[in-house]
mmCIF file of N, CA and C and ligand atoms in Angstrom:
data_model
loop_
_atom_site.group_PDB
_atom_site.id
_atom_site.type_symbol
_atom_site.label_atom_id
_atom_site.label_comp_id
_atom_site.label_asym_id
_atom_site.label_seq_id
_atom_site.Cartn_x
_atom_site.Cartn_y
_atom_site.Cartn_z
ATOM 1 N N MET A 1 7.253 48.415 0.483
ATOM 2 C CA MET A 1 7.553 48.091 -0.869
ATOM 3 C C MET A 1 8.994 48.978 -1.164
ATOM 4 N N THR A 2 9.985 48.449 -1.573
ATOM 5 C CA THR A 2 11.086 49.174 -1.823
ATOM 6 C C THR A 2 11.297 49.276 -3.467
ATOM 7 N N VAL A 3 11.303 50.673 -3.628
ATOM 8 C CA VAL A 3 11.357 51.064 -5.020
ATOM 9 C C VAL A 3 12.908 51.024 -5.691
ATOM 10 N N PRO A 4 13.243 50.470 -6.676
ATOM 11 C CA PRO A 4 14.563 50.382 -7.197
ATOM 12 C C PRO A 4 15.017 51.938 -7.417
ATOM 13 N N ASP A 5 16.370 51.952 -7.017
ATOM 14 C CA ASP A 5 16.919 53.307 -7.263
ATOM 15 C C ASP A 5 17.009 53.915 -8.656
ATOM 16 N N SER A 6 16.735 52.942 -9.538
ATOM 17 C CA SER A 6 16.774 53.471 -10.963
ATOM 18 C C SER A 6 15.578 54.098 -11.466
ATOM 19 N N ILE A 7 14.572 53.834 -10.434
ATOM 20 C CA ILE A 7 13.153 54.658 -10.956
ATOM 21 C C ILE A 7 12.833 55.636 -10.012
ATOM 22 N N GLU A 8 12.989 57.035 -10.640
ATOM 23 C CA GLU A 8 12.569 58.111 -9.691
ATOM 24 C C GLU A 8 11.221 58.215 -9.394
ATOM 25 N N THR A 9 11.058 58.875 -8.141
ATOM 26 C CA THR A 9 9.779 58.927 -7.490
ATOM 27 C C THR A 9 8.763 59.437 -8.537
ATOM 28 N N SER A 10 9.231 60.708 -9.011
ATOM 29 C CA SER A 10 8.488 61.425 -9.971
ATOM 30 C C SER A 10 7.957 60.672 -11.254
ATOM 31 N N THR A 11 8.978 59.746 -11.623
ATOM 32 C CA THR A 11 8.663 59.039 -12.928
ATOM 33 C C THR A 11 7.541 57.995 -12.569
ATOM 34 N N LEU A 12 7.613 57.440 -11.283
ATOM 35 C CA LEU A 12 6.777 56.264 -10.806
ATOM 36 C C LEU A 12 5.366 57.216 -10.699
ATOM 37 N N THR A 13 5.359 58.277 -10.281
ATOM 38 C CA THR A 13 4.113 59.160 -10.337
ATOM 39 C C THR A 13 3.635 59.182 -11.806
ATOM 40 N N GLN A 14 4.409 59.622 -12.634
ATOM 41 C CA GLN A 14 3.937 59.770 -14.032
ATOM 42 C C GLN A 14 3.341 58.530 -14.518
ATOM 43 N N LEU A 15 4.121 57.366 -14.247
ATOM 44 C CA LEU A 15 3.579 56.082 -14.773
ATOM 45 C C LEU A 15 2.199 55.712 -14.075
ATOM 46 N N ARG A 16 2.122 56.072 -12.839
ATOM 47 C CA ARG A 16 0.706 55.601 -12.416
ATOM 48 C C ARG A 16 -0.220 56.384 -12.987
ATOM 49 N N GLN A 17 0.052 57.769 -13.184
ATOM 50 C CA GLN A 17 -0.976 58.703 -13.843
ATOM 51 C C GLN A 17 -1.419 58.250 -15.157
ATOM 52 N N ALA A 18 -0.243 57.870 -16.039
ATOM 53 C CA ALA A 18 -0.424 57.457 -17.307
ATOM 54 C C ALA A 18 -1.286 55.861 -17.376
ATOM 55 N N ALA A 19 -0.978 55.082 -16.554
ATOM 56 C CA ALA A 19 -1.946 53.938 -16.340
ATOM 57 C C ALA A 19 -3.310 54.199 -16.024
ATOM 58 N N THR A 20 -3.581 55.112 -15.102
ATOM 59 C CA THR A 20 -4.881 55.120 -14.804
ATOM 60 C C THR A 20 -5.742 56.199 -15.841
ATOM 61 N N GLU A 21 -4.980 56.943 -16.707
ATOM 62 C CA GLU A 21 -5.660 57.424 -17.711
ATOM 63 C C GLU A 21 -6.139 56.577 -18.682
ATOM 64 N N ALA A 22 -4.987 55.706 -19.008
ATOM 65 C CA ALA A 22 -5.264 54.645 -20.027
ATOM 66 C C ALA A 22 -6.408 53.794 -19.571
ATOM 67 N N ALA A 23 -6.534 53.433 -18.344
ATOM 68 C CA ALA A 23 -7.524 52.483 -17.810
ATOM 69 C C ALA A 23 -8.771 53.246 -18.180
ATOM 70 N N GLN A 24 -9.017 54.683 -18.238
ATOM 71 C CA GLN A 24 -10.340 55.334 -18.389
ATOM 72 C C GLN A 24 -10.949 55.134 -19.915
ATOM 73 N N HIS A 25 -9.772 54.526 -20.644
ATOM 74 C CA HIS A 25 -9.963 54.380 -22.080
ATOM 75 C C HIS A 25 -10.301 52.902 -22.325
ATOM 76 N N ALA A 26 -10.481 52.177 -21.232
ATOM 77 C CA ALA A 26 -10.701 50.739 -21.410
ATOM 78 C C ALA A 26 -12.006 50.329 -22.242
ATOM 79 N N TYR A 27 -12.038 49.144 -23.007
ATOM 80 C CA TYR A 27 -13.185 48.798 -23.339
ATOM 81 C C TYR A 27 -13.388 47.444 -22.868
ATOM 82 N N ALA A 28 -14.233 47.538 -21.782
ATOM 83 C CA ALA A 28 -14.751 46.372 -20.946
ATOM 84 C C ALA A 28 -16.172 46.247 -20.566
ATOM 85 N N PRO A 29 -16.905 46.132 -21.636
ATOM 86 C CA PRO A 29 -18.464 45.919 -21.430
ATOM 87 C C PRO A 29 -18.786 44.783 -20.732
ATOM 88 N N TYR A 30 -17.913 43.702 -20.981
ATOM 89 C CA TYR A 30 -18.453 42.384 -20.315
ATOM 90 C C TYR A 30 -18.024 42.101 -18.961
ATOM 91 N N SER A 31 -16.630 42.723 -18.809
ATOM 92 C CA SER A 31 -16.276 42.329 -17.188
ATOM 93 C C SER A 31 -16.320 43.680 -16.262
ATOM 94 N N SER A 32 -16.434 44.757 -17.003
ATOM 95 C CA SER A 32 -16.300 46.065 -16.233
ATOM 96 C C SER A 32 -15.196 46.200 -15.264
ATOM 97 N N PHE A 33 -14.088 45.623 -15.672
ATOM 98 C CA PHE A 33 -12.932 45.648 -15.217
ATOM 99 C C PHE A 33 -12.024 46.550 -16.043
ATOM 100 N N ARG A 34 -11.736 47.694 -15.661
ATOM 101 C CA ARG A 34 -10.848 48.662 -16.322
ATOM 102 C C ARG A 34 -9.491 48.744 -15.968
ATOM 103 N N VAL A 35 -8.684 48.254 -16.749
ATOM 104 C CA VAL A 35 -7.304 48.204 -16.520
ATOM 105 C C VAL A 35 -6.389 48.973 -17.438
ATOM 106 N N GLY A 36 -5.397 49.590 -16.635
ATOM 107 C CA GLY A 36 -4.397 50.557 -17.425
ATOM 108 C C GLY A 36 -2.900 49.848 -17.064
ATOM 109 N N ALA A 37 -2.152 49.963 -18.204
ATOM 110 C CA ALA A 37 -0.714 49.668 -17.687
ATOM 111 C C ALA A 37 0.220 50.706 -18.437
ATOM 112 N N ALA A 38 1.229 51.089 -17.796
ATOM 113 C CA ALA A 38 2.240 52.188 -18.418
ATOM 114 C C ALA A 38 3.562 51.464 -18.404
ATOM 115 N N LEU A 39 4.543 51.649 -19.431
ATOM 116 C CA LEU A 39 5.525 51.107 -19.413
ATOM 117 C C LEU A 39 6.573 52.326 -19.447
ATOM 118 N N LEU A 40 7.598 52.186 -18.654
ATOM 119 C CA LEU A 40 8.784 52.974 -18.836
ATOM 120 C C LEU A 40 9.934 52.485 -19.727
ATOM 121 N N LEU A 41 10.011 52.981 -20.961
ATOM 122 C CA LEU A 41 11.136 52.486 -21.810
ATOM 123 C C LEU A 41 12.516 53.051 -21.456
ATOM 124 N N ASP A 42 13.429 52.152 -21.996
ATOM 125 C CA ASP A 42 15.090 52.585 -21.490
ATOM 126 C C ASP A 42 15.284 54.015 -22.141
ATOM 127 N N THR A 43 14.566 54.488 -23.034
ATOM 128 C CA THR A 43 14.844 55.778 -23.608
ATOM 129 C C THR A 43 14.102 56.889 -22.735
ATOM 130 N N GLY A 44 13.362 56.376 -21.834
ATOM 131 C CA GLY A 44 12.576 57.527 -20.782
ATOM 132 C C GLY A 44 11.186 57.706 -21.231
ATOM 133 N N ASP A 45 10.846 57.202 -22.442
ATOM 134 C CA ASP A 45 9.563 57.594 -23.033
ATOM 135 C C ASP A 45 8.406 56.437 -22.223
ATOM 136 N N ILE A 46 7.382 57.089 -22.048
ATOM 137 C CA ILE A 46 6.079 56.386 -21.370
ATOM 138 C C ILE A 46 5.175 56.059 -22.231
ATOM 139 N N VAL A 47 4.848 54.543 -22.292
ATOM 140 C CA VAL A 47 3.647 54.335 -23.270
ATOM 141 C C VAL A 47 2.799 53.366 -22.566
ATOM 142 N N SER A 48 1.437 53.855 -22.722
ATOM 143 C CA SER A 48 0.444 52.989 -22.013
ATOM 144 C C SER A 48 -0.498 52.508 -22.862
ATOM 145 N N GLY A 49 -1.369 51.541 -22.197
ATOM 146 C CA GLY A 49 -2.507 50.803 -22.951
ATOM 147 C C GLY A 49 -3.402 50.384 -21.798
ATOM 148 N N CYS A 50 -4.661 49.999 -22.512
ATOM 149 C CA CYS A 50 -5.881 49.687 -21.790
ATOM 150 C C CYS A 50 -6.046 48.241 -22.043
ATOM 151 N N ASN A 51 -7.016 47.547 -21.321
ATOM 152 C CA ASN A 51 -7.682 46.237 -21.940
ATOM 153 C C ASN A 51 -8.621 46.538 -23.133
ATOM 154 N N VAL A 52 -8.885 45.618 -23.831
ATOM 155 C CA VAL A 52 -9.836 45.932 -25.073
ATOM 156 C C VAL A 52 -10.640 44.284 -25.094
ATOM 157 N N GLU A 53 -11.806 44.340 -24.494
ATOM 158 C CA GLU A 53 -12.501 43.186 -24.770
ATOM 159 C C GLU A 53 -13.104 42.770 -26.031
ATOM 160 N N ASN A 54 -13.777 41.608 -26.079
ATOM 161 C CA ASN A 54 -14.297 41.366 -27.330
ATOM 162 C C ASN A 54 -15.513 40.276 -27.051
ATOM 163 N N ALA A 55 -16.541 40.390 -27.913
ATOM 164 C CA ALA A 55 -17.574 39.441 -27.390
ATOM 165 C C ALA A 55 -17.398 38.000 -27.480
ATOM 166 N N SER A 56 -16.237 37.722 -28.188
ATOM 167 C CA SER A 56 -15.848 36.178 -28.129
ATOM 168 C C SER A 56 -15.058 35.816 -26.686
ATOM 169 N N PHE A 57 -14.777 36.993 -26.097
ATOM 170 C CA PHE A 57 -14.324 36.805 -24.522
ATOM 171 C C PHE A 57 -12.661 36.292 -25.008
ATOM 172 N N GLY A 58 -12.329 35.386 -25.792
ATOM 173 C CA GLY A 58 -11.166 34.887 -25.600
ATOM 174 C C GLY A 58 -10.248 35.761 -26.390
ATOM 175 N N LEU A 59 -10.700 36.703 -26.957
ATOM 176 C CA LEU A 59 -9.712 37.558 -27.864
ATOM 177 C C LEU A 59 -9.504 38.863 -27.296
ATOM 178 N N THR A 60 -10.088 39.019 -26.062
ATOM 179 C CA THR A 60 -9.675 40.145 -25.037
ATOM 180 C C THR A 60 -8.198 40.269 -24.837
ATOM 181 N N ILE A 61 -7.748 41.431 -25.140
ATOM 182 C CA ILE A 61 -6.402 41.910 -24.944
ATOM 183 C C ILE A 61 -6.308 42.442 -23.705
ATOM 184 N N CYS A 62 -5.267 42.223 -22.616
ATOM 185 C CA CYS A 62 -5.144 42.908 -21.594
ATOM 186 C C CYS A 62 -4.486 44.212 -21.539
ATOM 187 N N ALA A 63 -4.384 45.088 -20.658
ATOM 188 C CA ALA A 63 -3.748 46.421 -20.702
ATOM 189 C C ALA A 63 -2.348 46.237 -20.886
ATOM 190 N N GLU A 64 -1.444 45.364 -20.410
ATOM 191 C CA GLU A 64 -0.140 45.218 -20.378
ATOM 192 C C GLU A 64 0.159 44.932 -21.783
ATOM 193 N N ARG A 65 -0.324 43.787 -22.251
ATOM 194 C CA ARG A 65 -0.243 43.423 -23.608
ATOM 195 C C ARG A 65 -0.461 44.588 -24.642
ATOM 196 N N SER A 66 -1.656 45.326 -24.466
ATOM 197 C CA SER A 66 -1.922 46.401 -25.302
ATOM 198 C C SER A 66 -0.815 47.507 -25.273
ATOM 199 N N ALA A 67 -0.259 47.686 -24.053
ATOM 200 C CA ALA A 67 0.895 48.911 -23.849
ATOM 201 C C ALA A 67 2.205 48.421 -24.618
ATOM 202 N N MET A 68 2.551 47.079 -24.480
ATOM 203 C CA MET A 68 3.591 46.670 -25.051
ATOM 204 C C MET A 68 3.515 46.799 -26.531
ATOM 205 N N VAL A 69 2.273 46.360 -27.150
ATOM 206 C CA VAL A 69 2.114 46.291 -28.572
ATOM 207 C C VAL A 69 2.446 47.888 -28.860
ATOM 208 N N GLN A 70 1.686 48.672 -28.145
ATOM 209 C CA GLN A 70 1.840 50.093 -28.579
ATOM 210 C C GLN A 70 3.213 50.443 -28.495
ATOM 211 N N ALA A 71 4.037 50.200 -27.643
ATOM 212 C CA ALA A 71 5.402 50.421 -27.499
ATOM 213 C C ALA A 71 6.284 50.100 -28.665
ATOM 214 N N VAL A 72 6.149 48.770 -29.026
ATOM 215 C CA VAL A 72 6.769 48.269 -30.385
ATOM 216 C C VAL A 72 6.204 49.053 -31.515
ATOM 217 N N ALA A 73 5.025 49.147 -31.763
ATOM 218 C CA ALA A 73 4.555 49.837 -32.995
ATOM 219 C C ALA A 73 4.920 51.306 -32.960
ATOM 220 N N ARG A 74 5.017 52.098 -31.860
ATOM 221 C CA ARG A 74 5.675 53.354 -31.698
ATOM 222 C C ARG A 74 7.257 53.585 -31.883
ATOM 223 N N PHE A 75 7.976 52.589 -31.206
ATOM 224 C CA PHE A 75 9.354 52.902 -31.040
ATOM 225 C C PHE A 75 10.161 51.696 -31.901
ATOM 226 N N GLY A 76 9.493 50.687 -32.251
ATOM 227 C CA GLY A 76 10.250 49.607 -32.946
ATOM 228 C C GLY A 76 10.656 48.464 -32.016
ATOM 229 N N PRO A 77 11.054 47.511 -32.866
ATOM 230 C CA PRO A 77 11.281 46.184 -32.233
ATOM 231 C C PRO A 77 12.542 46.042 -31.242
ATOM 232 N N LYS A 78 13.201 47.070 -31.063
ATOM 233 C CA LYS A 78 14.477 47.258 -30.125
ATOM 234 C C LYS A 78 14.014 47.644 -28.794
ATOM 235 N N VAL A 79 12.793 48.132 -28.621
ATOM 236 C CA VAL A 79 12.262 48.667 -27.371
ATOM 237 C C VAL A 79 12.649 47.900 -26.086
ATOM 238 N N ARG A 80 12.984 48.490 -24.994
ATOM 239 C CA ARG A 80 13.353 47.869 -23.904
ATOM 240 C C ARG A 80 12.575 48.295 -22.686
ATOM 241 N N VAL A 81 12.029 47.376 -21.790
ATOM 242 C CA VAL A 81 11.105 47.927 -20.862
ATOM 243 C C VAL A 81 11.685 47.969 -19.565
ATOM 244 N N GLN A 82 11.922 49.412 -19.001
ATOM 245 C CA GLN A 82 12.619 49.402 -17.634
ATOM 246 C C GLN A 82 11.833 49.239 -16.347
ATOM 247 N N ALA A 83 10.443 49.917 -16.525
ATOM 248 C CA ALA A 83 9.499 49.341 -15.455
ATOM 249 C C ALA A 83 7.955 49.412 -15.904
ATOM 250 N N VAL A 84 7.294 48.751 -15.361
ATOM 251 C CA VAL A 84 5.823 48.490 -15.547
ATOM 252 C C VAL A 84 5.046 48.909 -14.297
ATOM 253 N N VAL A 85 3.717 49.686 -14.698
ATOM 254 C CA VAL A 85 2.883 50.015 -13.711
ATOM 255 C C VAL A 85 1.572 49.535 -14.015
ATOM 256 N N VAL A 86 0.827 48.920 -13.396
ATOM 257 C CA VAL A 86 -0.514 48.583 -13.588
ATOM 258 C C VAL A 86 -1.441 49.025 -12.800
ATOM 259 N N THR A 87 -2.519 49.519 -13.285
ATOM 260 C CA THR A 87 -3.498 50.041 -12.220
ATOM 261 C C THR A 87 -4.990 49.681 -12.883
ATOM 262 N N ASN A 88 -5.869 49.638 -11.941
ATOM 263 C CA ASN A 88 -7.156 49.518 -12.498
ATOM 264 C C ASN A 88 -8.451 50.204 -11.597
ATOM 265 N N LEU A 89 -9.464 50.642 -12.352
ATOM 266 C CA LEU A 89 -10.351 51.673 -11.876
ATOM 267 C C LEU A 89 -11.290 50.941 -10.918
ATOM 268 N N ASN A 90 -11.150 49.523 -10.470
ATOM 269 C CA ASN A 90 -12.007 48.795 -9.788
ATOM 270 C C ASN A 90 -11.674 48.914 -8.135
ATOM 271 N N ARG A 91 -10.432 49.339 -7.867
ATOM 272 C CA ARG A 91 -10.032 49.214 -6.573
ATOM 273 C C ARG A 91 -9.726 47.967 -6.124
ATOM 274 N N ALA A 92 -9.360 47.114 -7.136
ATOM 275 C CA ALA A 92 -9.293 45.608 -6.859
ATOM 276 C C ALA A 92 -7.535 45.401 -6.902
ATOM 277 N N ALA A 93 -7.320 44.444 -5.899
ATOM 278 C CA ALA A 93 -6.013 43.649 -6.018
ATOM 279 C C ALA A 93 -5.827 42.914 -7.304
ATOM 280 N N SER A 94 -4.746 43.211 -8.020
ATOM 281 C CA SER A 94 -4.727 42.491 -9.398
ATOM 282 C C SER A 94 -3.494 42.587 -10.094
ATOM 283 N N SER A 95 -2.827 41.392 -10.162
ATOM 284 C CA SER A 95 -1.397 41.214 -10.624
ATOM 285 C C SER A 95 -1.584 40.681 -12.331
ATOM 286 N N PRO A 96 -0.655 41.076 -12.827
ATOM 287 C CA PRO A 96 -0.669 40.783 -14.458
ATOM 288 C C PRO A 96 -0.897 39.209 -14.734
ATOM 289 N N CYS A 97 -1.523 38.876 -15.655
ATOM 290 C CA CYS A 97 -1.979 37.573 -15.841
ATOM 291 C C CYS A 97 -0.805 36.705 -16.344
ATOM 292 N N GLY A 98 -0.771 35.598 -16.534
ATOM 293 C CA GLY A 98 0.191 34.642 -16.962
ATOM 294 C C GLY A 98 0.827 35.204 -18.437
ATOM 295 N N ALA A 99 -0.185 35.317 -19.304
ATOM 296 C CA ALA A 99 -0.008 35.644 -20.719
ATOM 297 C C ALA A 99 0.773 36.950 -20.690
ATOM 298 N N CYS A 100 0.448 37.884 -19.930
ATOM 299 C CA CYS A 100 1.111 39.208 -19.930
ATOM 300 C C CYS A 100 2.531 39.103 -19.435
ATOM 301 N N ARG A 101 2.738 38.279 -18.287
ATOM 302 C CA ARG A 101 4.103 38.103 -17.776
ATOM 303 C C ARG A 101 5.136 37.682 -18.824
ATOM 304 N N GLN A 102 4.548 36.592 -19.493
ATOM 305 C CA GLN A 102 5.423 36.028 -20.610
ATOM 306 C C GLN A 102 5.635 37.176 -21.772
ATOM 307 N N PHE A 103 4.630 37.881 -22.084
ATOM 308 C CA PHE A 103 4.657 39.070 -23.213
ATOM 309 C C PHE A 103 5.735 39.997 -22.711
ATOM 310 N N LEU A 104 5.422 40.582 -21.478
ATOM 311 C CA LEU A 104 6.441 41.573 -20.927
ATOM 312 C C LEU A 104 7.824 41.042 -21.003
ATOM 313 N N ALA A 105 7.929 40.038 -20.402
ATOM 314 C CA ALA A 105 9.327 39.265 -20.390
ATOM 315 C C ALA A 105 10.235 39.398 -21.578
ATOM 316 N N GLU A 106 9.425 39.278 -22.602
ATOM 317 C CA GLU A 106 10.134 39.317 -23.842
ATOM 318 C C GLU A 106 11.067 40.593 -24.158
ATOM 319 N N PHE A 107 10.637 41.630 -23.582
ATOM 320 C CA PHE A 107 11.232 42.957 -23.768
ATOM 321 C C PHE A 107 11.914 43.746 -22.566
ATOM 322 N N ALA A 108 11.704 42.637 -21.382
ATOM 323 C CA ALA A 108 12.378 43.323 -20.216
ATOM 324 C C ALA A 108 13.385 42.512 -19.632
ATOM 325 N N SER A 109 13.999 42.921 -18.461
ATOM 326 C CA SER A 109 14.981 42.041 -17.973
ATOM 327 C C SER A 109 14.594 41.283 -16.544
ATOM 328 N N ALA A 110 15.336 40.453 -16.177
ATOM 329 C CA ALA A 110 14.892 39.568 -15.085
ATOM 330 C C ALA A 110 14.601 40.532 -13.901
ATOM 331 N N ASP A 111 15.245 41.788 -13.854
ATOM 332 C CA ASP A 111 15.303 42.708 -12.605
ATOM 333 C C ASP A 111 14.349 43.704 -12.885
ATOM 334 N N THR A 112 13.485 43.778 -13.916
ATOM 335 C CA THR A 112 12.476 44.677 -14.550
ATOM 336 C C THR A 112 11.373 44.811 -13.313
ATOM 337 N N PRO A 113 11.112 45.947 -12.597
ATOM 338 C CA PRO A 113 10.210 45.998 -11.718
ATOM 339 C C PRO A 113 8.720 46.260 -12.302
ATOM 340 N N VAL A 114 7.902 45.452 -11.639
ATOM 341 C CA VAL A 114 6.438 45.655 -12.115
ATOM 342 C C VAL A 114 5.524 46.085 -10.907
ATOM 343 N N PHE A 115 4.841 47.213 -11.022
ATOM 344 C CA PHE A 115 4.078 47.521 -9.771
ATOM 345 C C PHE A 115 2.589 47.409 -10.282
ATOM 346 N N PHE A 116 2.037 46.805 -9.137
ATOM 347 C CA PHE A 116 0.513 46.474 -9.398
ATOM 348 C C PHE A 116 -0.011 46.552 -8.216
ATOM 349 N N PRO A 117 -1.519 46.616 -8.091
ATOM 350 C CA PRO A 117 -2.303 46.859 -6.961
ATOM 351 C C PRO A 117 -2.384 45.413 -6.108
ATOM 352 N N ASP A 118 -2.244 45.755 -4.950
ATOM 353 C CA ASP A 118 -2.519 44.658 -4.016
ATOM 354 C C ASP A 118 -3.541 45.103 -2.900
ATOM 355 N N ALA A 119 -3.758 44.348 -1.948
ATOM 356 C CA ALA A 119 -4.724 44.582 -0.990
ATOM 357 C C ALA A 119 -4.411 45.781 -0.165
ATOM 358 N N ALA A 120 -3.140 45.958 0.258
ATOM 359 C CA ALA A 120 -2.604 47.301 0.912
ATOM 360 C C ALA A 120 -2.455 48.448 -0.039
ATOM 361 N N GLY A 121 -2.595 48.270 -1.250
ATOM 362 C CA GLY A 121 -2.522 49.532 -2.138
ATOM 363 C C GLY A 121 -1.698 49.220 -3.422
ATOM 364 N N GLU A 122 -0.345 48.934 -3.289
ATOM 365 C CA GLU A 122 0.368 48.858 -4.574
ATOM 366 C C GLU A 122 1.766 47.855 -3.977
ATOM 367 N N THR A 123 2.173 46.938 -4.806
ATOM 368 C CA THR A 123 3.356 46.230 -4.593
ATOM 369 C C THR A 123 4.161 46.057 -5.770
ATOM 370 N N MET A 124 5.112 45.590 -5.499
ATOM 371 C CA MET A 124 6.379 45.508 -6.735
ATOM 372 C C MET A 124 6.933 44.149 -6.667
ATOM 373 N N GLN A 125 7.061 43.653 -7.986
ATOM 374 C CA GLN A 125 7.954 42.311 -8.030
ATOM 375 C C GLN A 125 8.614 42.400 -9.314
ATOM 376 N N THR A 126 9.723 41.863 -9.140
ATOM 377 C CA THR A 126 10.631 41.843 -10.413
ATOM 378 C C THR A 126 9.869 40.852 -11.556
ATOM 379 N N ILE A 127 10.334 41.151 -12.790
ATOM 380 C CA ILE A 127 9.761 40.093 -13.803
ATOM 381 C C ILE A 127 10.180 38.669 -13.365
ATOM 382 N N ALA A 128 11.395 38.388 -13.023
ATOM 383 C CA ALA A 128 11.954 37.225 -12.617
ATOM 384 C C ALA A 128 10.939 36.387 -11.581
ATOM 385 N N ALA A 129 10.608 37.223 -10.522
ATOM 386 C CA ALA A 129 9.707 36.690 -9.619
ATOM 387 C C ALA A 129 8.336 36.356 -10.032
ATOM 388 N N LEU A 130 7.807 37.122 -10.911
ATOM 389 C CA LEU A 130 6.501 36.817 -11.443
ATOM 390 C C LEU A 130 6.477 35.783 -12.586
ATOM 391 N N LEU A 131 7.588 35.594 -13.158
ATOM 392 C CA LEU A 131 7.671 34.606 -14.189
ATOM 393 C C LEU A 131 8.789 33.649 -13.993
ATOM 394 N N PRO A 132 8.772 32.871 -12.974
ATOM 395 C CA PRO A 132 10.126 31.924 -12.954
ATOM 396 C C PRO A 132 9.871 30.849 -13.779
ATOM 397 N N PHE A 133 10.860 30.331 -14.401
ATOM 398 C CA PHE A 133 11.108 29.603 -15.695
ATOM 399 C C PHE A 133 10.411 29.813 -16.752
ATOM 400 N N GLY A 134 10.114 31.081 -17.091
ATOM 401 C CA GLY A 134 9.516 31.587 -18.244
ATOM 402 C C GLY A 134 10.311 31.080 -19.575
ATOM 403 N N PHE A 135 9.409 30.832 -20.623
ATOM 404 C CA PHE A 135 10.185 30.635 -21.929
ATOM 405 C C PHE A 135 10.797 31.864 -22.504
ATOM 406 N N SER A 136 12.231 31.559 -23.127
ATOM 407 C CA SER A 136 12.865 32.697 -23.597
ATOM 408 C C SER A 136 13.424 32.333 -24.971
ATOM 409 N N SER A 137 14.091 33.382 -25.776
ATOM 410 C CA SER A 137 14.819 32.953 -26.855
ATOM 411 C C SER A 137 15.755 32.201 -26.751
ATOM 412 N N ASP A 138 16.410 32.152 -25.395
ATOM 413 C CA ASP A 138 17.550 31.517 -25.252
ATOM 414 C C ASP A 138 17.407 29.512 -25.518
ATOM 415 N N SER A 139 16.150 29.529 -25.423
ATOM 416 C CA SER A 139 15.737 28.258 -25.790
ATOM 417 C C SER A 139 15.653 27.839 -27.148
ATOM 418 N N LEU A 140 15.617 28.651 -28.035
ATOM 419 C CA LEU A 140 15.358 28.559 -29.604
ATOM 420 C C LEU A 140 16.768 28.228 -30.207
HETATM 421 N N1 THU B 201 -6.843 42.116 -17.388
HETATM 422 C C1 THU B 201 -5.864 42.960 -17.797
HETATM 423 O O1 THU B 201 -6.082 44.010 -18.596
HETATM 424 N N2 THU B 201 -4.734 42.716 -17.221
HETATM 425 C C2 THU B 201 -4.496 41.608 -16.437
HETATM 426 O O2 THU B 201 -3.383 41.558 -15.886
HETATM 427 C C3 THU B 201 -5.585 40.888 -15.752
HETATM 428 C C4 THU B 201 -6.923 41.043 -16.566
HETATM 429 C C5 THU B 201 -8.366 42.448 -18.293
HETATM 430 C C6 THU B 201 -8.948 41.478 -19.192
HETATM 431 C C7 THU B 201 -10.328 41.596 -19.221
HETATM 432 O O3 THU B 201 -10.876 42.695 -19.791
HETATM 433 C C8 THU B 201 -10.578 41.940 -17.700
HETATM 434 O O4 THU B 201 -9.215 42.426 -17.134
HETATM 435 C C9 THU B 201 -11.151 40.918 -16.662
HETATM 436 O O5 THU B 201 -10.381 39.942 -16.637
#
């Protein structure tokens, strides 16, 4: 995995830690799949979130969207995401779901790196690679 030069190793370590700490707060009584996500904002701030499930199942919010909503709530509508780290406490390979890819893309750039667990440990893909042909405000 090649980490972009824009992301310092120590920052990546902090992001992984923030994501893992957030995962410990997950509300996942139905799946027991505990996910955490940490966002590096262009201000250097780090914001994290966890998945929050619901008895209706469909209302469940993933860790990535939870973190993104938290970032906007704390820093306002102009937030931009420089990097994303997703972890889970289940030692499972797991990439962001389609809804989260679309949601993150709203506040990220095509080349924003997203780190997530794979079979070998961790991998990285850009937003553009994760969401080819995503819908954007350009179409409106
Ligand atoms: N989940 C996430 O938080 N992020 C993802 O990218 C995939 C899935 C959560 C939703 C649900 O609470 C649990 O993982 C099982 O799907």
